[in-house]
Amino acid sequence: METITDNNWLLTVLVFAPLVGALIMVLIPQQDEQSHKQVALLTSLVTLGLAAFLLIDFNYGKAGVLQYFADAEWIEVIGAGYTIGVDGMSLPLIALTALIMPLVFVYSWNHIPEPGNAKAFLILSLILETGMIGTFVAQDLVLFFVFFEVVLLPMFFMIAVWGGENRRYASLKFFLFTLFGSALMLLSFLALYFLTEADTFSMLVLTENAGEGIARGTQLLVFAGMFLGFGVKVPMFPFHTWLPDAHTEAPTQGSVILAAVLLKLGTYGFIRIAIPMLPEAAEAWAPWIGLLAVIGIIYGALGCLAQTDMKRLIAFSSVAHMGFVMLGIATLTDFGINAAIFGMVAHGLITGMLFFIAGSVKERYHTLEIKRLGGMLAQAPRLGWILGFVSMASLGLPGLAGFWGEFPAILAAYEPAVGLSEKTFHVYMVVAAIGTVLAAGYLLWLLQRTAMGEPPAEFADDPNITDVSTTEWIAWAPLLFGIVLFGVAPGLIFEVTDPAVGQSLNNCITLTGCEVAEAAASSGSGGG
Amino acid sequence: MLAGIAPMFGAAEFVRPAIDWHAAAPELTLLGFGALITMIDIGWLERARRIAAPLASLALLATLVPIITLALAGDDRSMFNGGFVVDDYSLIMKATFVLAGYVVVLMSTDYIAEGDYWENEYYGLLLSSILGMILMASARDLISIFVALELLSIPAYMLVTWRKRDLKSNEAGLKYYLMGVFASAVMLYGMSLLYGASGSTLLVDVNDAVSEPASPSAVVVLGIIFVVVGFAFKVSAFPFHTWAPDTYEGSPTPVTAFISVASKAAGFVALMNLLFVGFLGRDDVFEPLMWALAAASMTAGNLMALRQTNIVRLLAYSGVAQAGYMLAPLAVAGTVPPDKALTASVTYLVIYAAMNLGAFAVVIAVARKTRSAEISDYRGLFHYAPGLTVAMTIFLFSLAGIPPLGGWLAKFRVMEALIEADTASGLVLGIFVAVNSVIALYYYARIGFGMWAEDAPDGDLTPVNVPMSLGVALTLTAVITVAMGVIPGDVVGRFTEVSLLAGG
């Protein structure tokens, strides 16, 4: 398969730049908190600069081809290579990661969570960044697995050390759930290695091979292993139970990273690995994925309606939103998967923003209990309006980014790939549409209870309740801008992702004849 | 080497076997230094104490020299009709034993000196135990395997009881001794059956004899089972692990590190010599046996580790589970290419040695301040010993198999071998490994959580004083543990594909 190897040092530098920053910070004494914050912010800005260069330099005419492709030997004995590259599918997610991290560091400037120790906190954040970007550029299954897991430890400690009351339970639960999934995922990767003729972990080769020569029953099992690994991370119903706990207990920055990027590792795994490599099994599993996705949508929404804690409510809304993403993926169409990628980016911006707001509310009111909050618009009008704005984006108001994640996913379910039962997916479509109504319900209700009305007596004269501060403005403005920008011009993302999605789906058609292409073609190009 | 024992009693003329001095150089060097340390003690008495530890370090580093020159020479050597073999596999294991021994000496230096224990005897015995181990790596003969085993075990029995005024140490030694000799007896009985069936003590001859369809099957099967069970005690596989927790807890901690790593590895080496050279033709017998031992060890070890409150006991049970992972590739040894299974187990052993020794080094360092090995005393470690905390985190999560730390590669190789077997039993064992990794993570992560996220039990934040030699041991093991995971190609490149010379 064609690849472009120009400037292929760029990705390596991009992936490891945060790690270099972390190593520098190891040498700075712990007391010097200011230097730590500066180095961390600077490192993430350098990374953002590199990502910006990547965005400019990227050959958009060939978005379906892996660019900046590098392939070096790494662990020869197990046939694992240091293979990295970027195409239109991963580019938006890399940009999202590079954007979120500086904002997290800006926010950290005067919000280092209890019990302090900026050094350790910021070092862990930088390691996280390396792990996340690495996962999006890896083009070798073993490399992917390693980066996928590198993310685990820092996140565990972030929740465990800087988390809330119940952090012990939440952090362990997060860790055990994800590790369980990824252990089985590793088994599947190994099975793929041995079952294909090529004996390779190269994603390119495995995608081209598309499961040829593997018995159908085995394909189904191997796909199931990946399904567990990625599904836990997404998280799909019924593996989602770690998410509300982790989100609720994590410090604000942890929640933002978790919502904005970590959850995408799972969905990205589906579209990058599971589906293109085993299209036949994907087709067999798709109705079940779709079913779990719509259950997730409804369950997440109902869960939101029942929450009394604002952060927990946002966490449950993640379950619902990722349900839409998974529904898009389950249709196995060009259109649906494009929508899914858009949904990932949109959810990253919107839910990341919601968690920032929740963090600020917690800081001002020292509680997130919805019952006790109220009248934010009166006391901190800008904060209240931002909450209102982001809630609108989250419920999928046309013109804002959230819309383009949900609406096309629902639409794609009207016409799933050939070979999938239309009737089933029509039912899913209807259920998902009901989900959007429920989403409007819980978000508006949240807004009504927290922002409208008179401030409750206990906070009425509280001097702590101030409006949005400067650091908060700096940290939030890019996200708010992104929500509007991609809402008005969704083509910015669709045009990048579409060729890559088409490419990965095309491979499976030419080899297995599952004729997804026709379906994709007839459902129209996703480029809106 | 004693293949000819019967003719010797006949009238046959004794022919002096040719001796390859280079091949025997590691053993001879270590033997020389061990004797020297003991002699100096006799001559100089108290004055010898100061130089005991440096001399022991020197002995081990000197032993590395011929191991390296042999590796550079690169050719396989064999002596005594193939009873003593030097190949890449044996050299890797020798280097591992010697380096592990070196780290143990570093860990012991201050511990033994400050505890007012006998020093020269300690190091003399330690060296002779290591001598037994490196001999084991080359042994391809039932008798030399047995002699090597006793040579490495008997000093270890004494080392375990080194804190002789401590009842727990006595209990530890007695248990270890009784279980050890019981295992030896069972194994020796098995060996005698195999000798009876094959008429030779050379493993290659044993393999020829047991593989023949006409061989008396019941005797062979019983022989194999007894021998394997004997070593199952040595590697503390379930259900033959019962000595381990008490022995680990009662021994001086450096000795615990030594028996949990070096002695266990030696047991594995013996087991692999026997399986791959002696019994490979009878994989129908040993594969199910290994399967059961592996599955039971990892599951039972992990489940019992969950309930521990003492870190040494926890490491003992986690060691049982780790033994299970190492046994797993042996359960498909006859199905996949034998090199594959062997490489998986060897890689696991080497990485396990680094990370487990490191964990014990932290235990020793922390105990210098807290005088305890209770897990609850690790709470808040991060607040007064961040360096030790990071090191312990690396070791624990490496044991759990989290990338990019060394342990993941070890587990990966095991899984790889199991999947490659492409049999239902291999796959099921692979799932056992996967599920057990998650169970194990719980107790490793719990310690990690306590160290990082909780407050020190009594608010005492005085830093831990880590003496230099212990610091070197910690750095060495930590660097190896990380490097094995990140750039294994460069670190383990030399022994990426080990094969085992049958001898003869």
Coordinates of C-alpha atoms in Angstrom, one line a residue, chain A residues 74-75 77-78 117 120 124 142 145-146 149-150 152-153 156-157 160-161 167-168 171-172 175-176 179-180 183-184 186-187 190-191 193-195 201, chain B residues 382 393 397 402-405 408-409 412-413 415-416 419-420 430-431 434-435 437-438 441-442 445-446 448-449 452-454 485-486 488-489 496-497:
Chain A
W74 CA 12.2 -2.3 17.3
I75 CA 11.8 -5.7 18.9
V77 CA 12.4 -11.2 18.0
I78 CA 8.7 -10.8 18.2
N117 CA 2.9 18.2 44.5
A120 CA 4.5 14.6 40.1
L124 CA 2.3 12.3 34.9
V142 CA 2.5 -4.2 19.5
F145 CA -0.6 -1.9 22.6
V146 CA 2.3 -0.5 24.4
E149 CA -1.2 0.8 28.1
V150 CA 1.3 3.6 28.8
L152 CA -3.0 3.5 32.1
L153 CA -0.5 4.1 34.9
F156 CA -4.4 5.5 37.7
F157 CA -2.1 7.7 39.8
A160 CA -5.6 7.7 43.0
V161 CA -3.5 10.5 44.4
R167 CA -10.5 7.7 44.9
R168 CA -9.2 4.3 46.0
S171 CA -8.9 4.3 40.5
L172 CA -8.6 0.5 41.1
F175 CA -7.4 0.1 36.2
L176 CA -8.8 -3.4 36.6
L179 CA -6.5 -4.0 32.0
F180 CA -8.9 -6.9 31.7
A183 CA -5.2 -8.4 28.2
L184 CA -7.8 -10.1 26.0
L186 CA -3.4 -8.7 23.4
L187 CA -4.5 -12.3 22.9
L190 CA -1.3 -12.4 18.9
A191 CA -3.9 -14.6 17.2
Y193 CA -0.2 -12.5 14.0
F194 CA -0.2 -16.2 13.9
L195 CA -3.3 -16.7 11.9
F201 CA 2.1 -7.0 13.5
Chain B
F382 CA 5.9 8.9 48.4
T393 CA 6.2 1.4 41.4
F397 CA 3.8 -2.7 37.8
I402 CA 2.1 -3.2 32.4
P403 CA 3.9 -1.8 29.4
P404 CA 6.4 -0.3 28.9
L405 CA 8.1 -2.0 31.9
W408 CA 5.1 -6.9 29.7
L409 CA 7.6 -8.4 27.3
F412 CA 4.0 -11.2 25.9
R413 CA 6.5 -14.0 25.1
M415 CA 1.3 -15.5 25.5
E416 CA 3.0 -15.7 22.1
I419 CA -1.1 -18.8 21.1
E420 CA 1.3 -20.2 18.6
G430 CA -3.5 -18.0 27.5
I431 CA -6.8 -16.9 28.8
A434 CA -4.7 -12.9 30.8
V435 CA -7.3 -13.1 33.6
S437 CA -2.8 -10.6 35.2
V438 CA -5.8 -8.7 36.1
L441 CA -2.9 -6.1 39.3
Y442 CA -5.3 -5.6 42.1
A445 CA -1.9 -1.6 42.5
R446 CA -3.1 -1.6 46.1
G448 CA 1.1 1.5 44.7
F449 CA -2.0 3.3 45.9
W452 CA 1.3 7.4 46.6
A453 CA -2.1 8.4 47.8
E454 CA -2.3 7.7 51.6
G485 CA 10.5 -3.2 28.3
V486 CA 11.4 -0.2 26.1
P488 CA 14.4 -5.1 24.5
G489 CA 16.0 -5.5 21.1
T496 CA 16.6 -13.4 21.7
E497 CA 16.5 -16.9 20.4

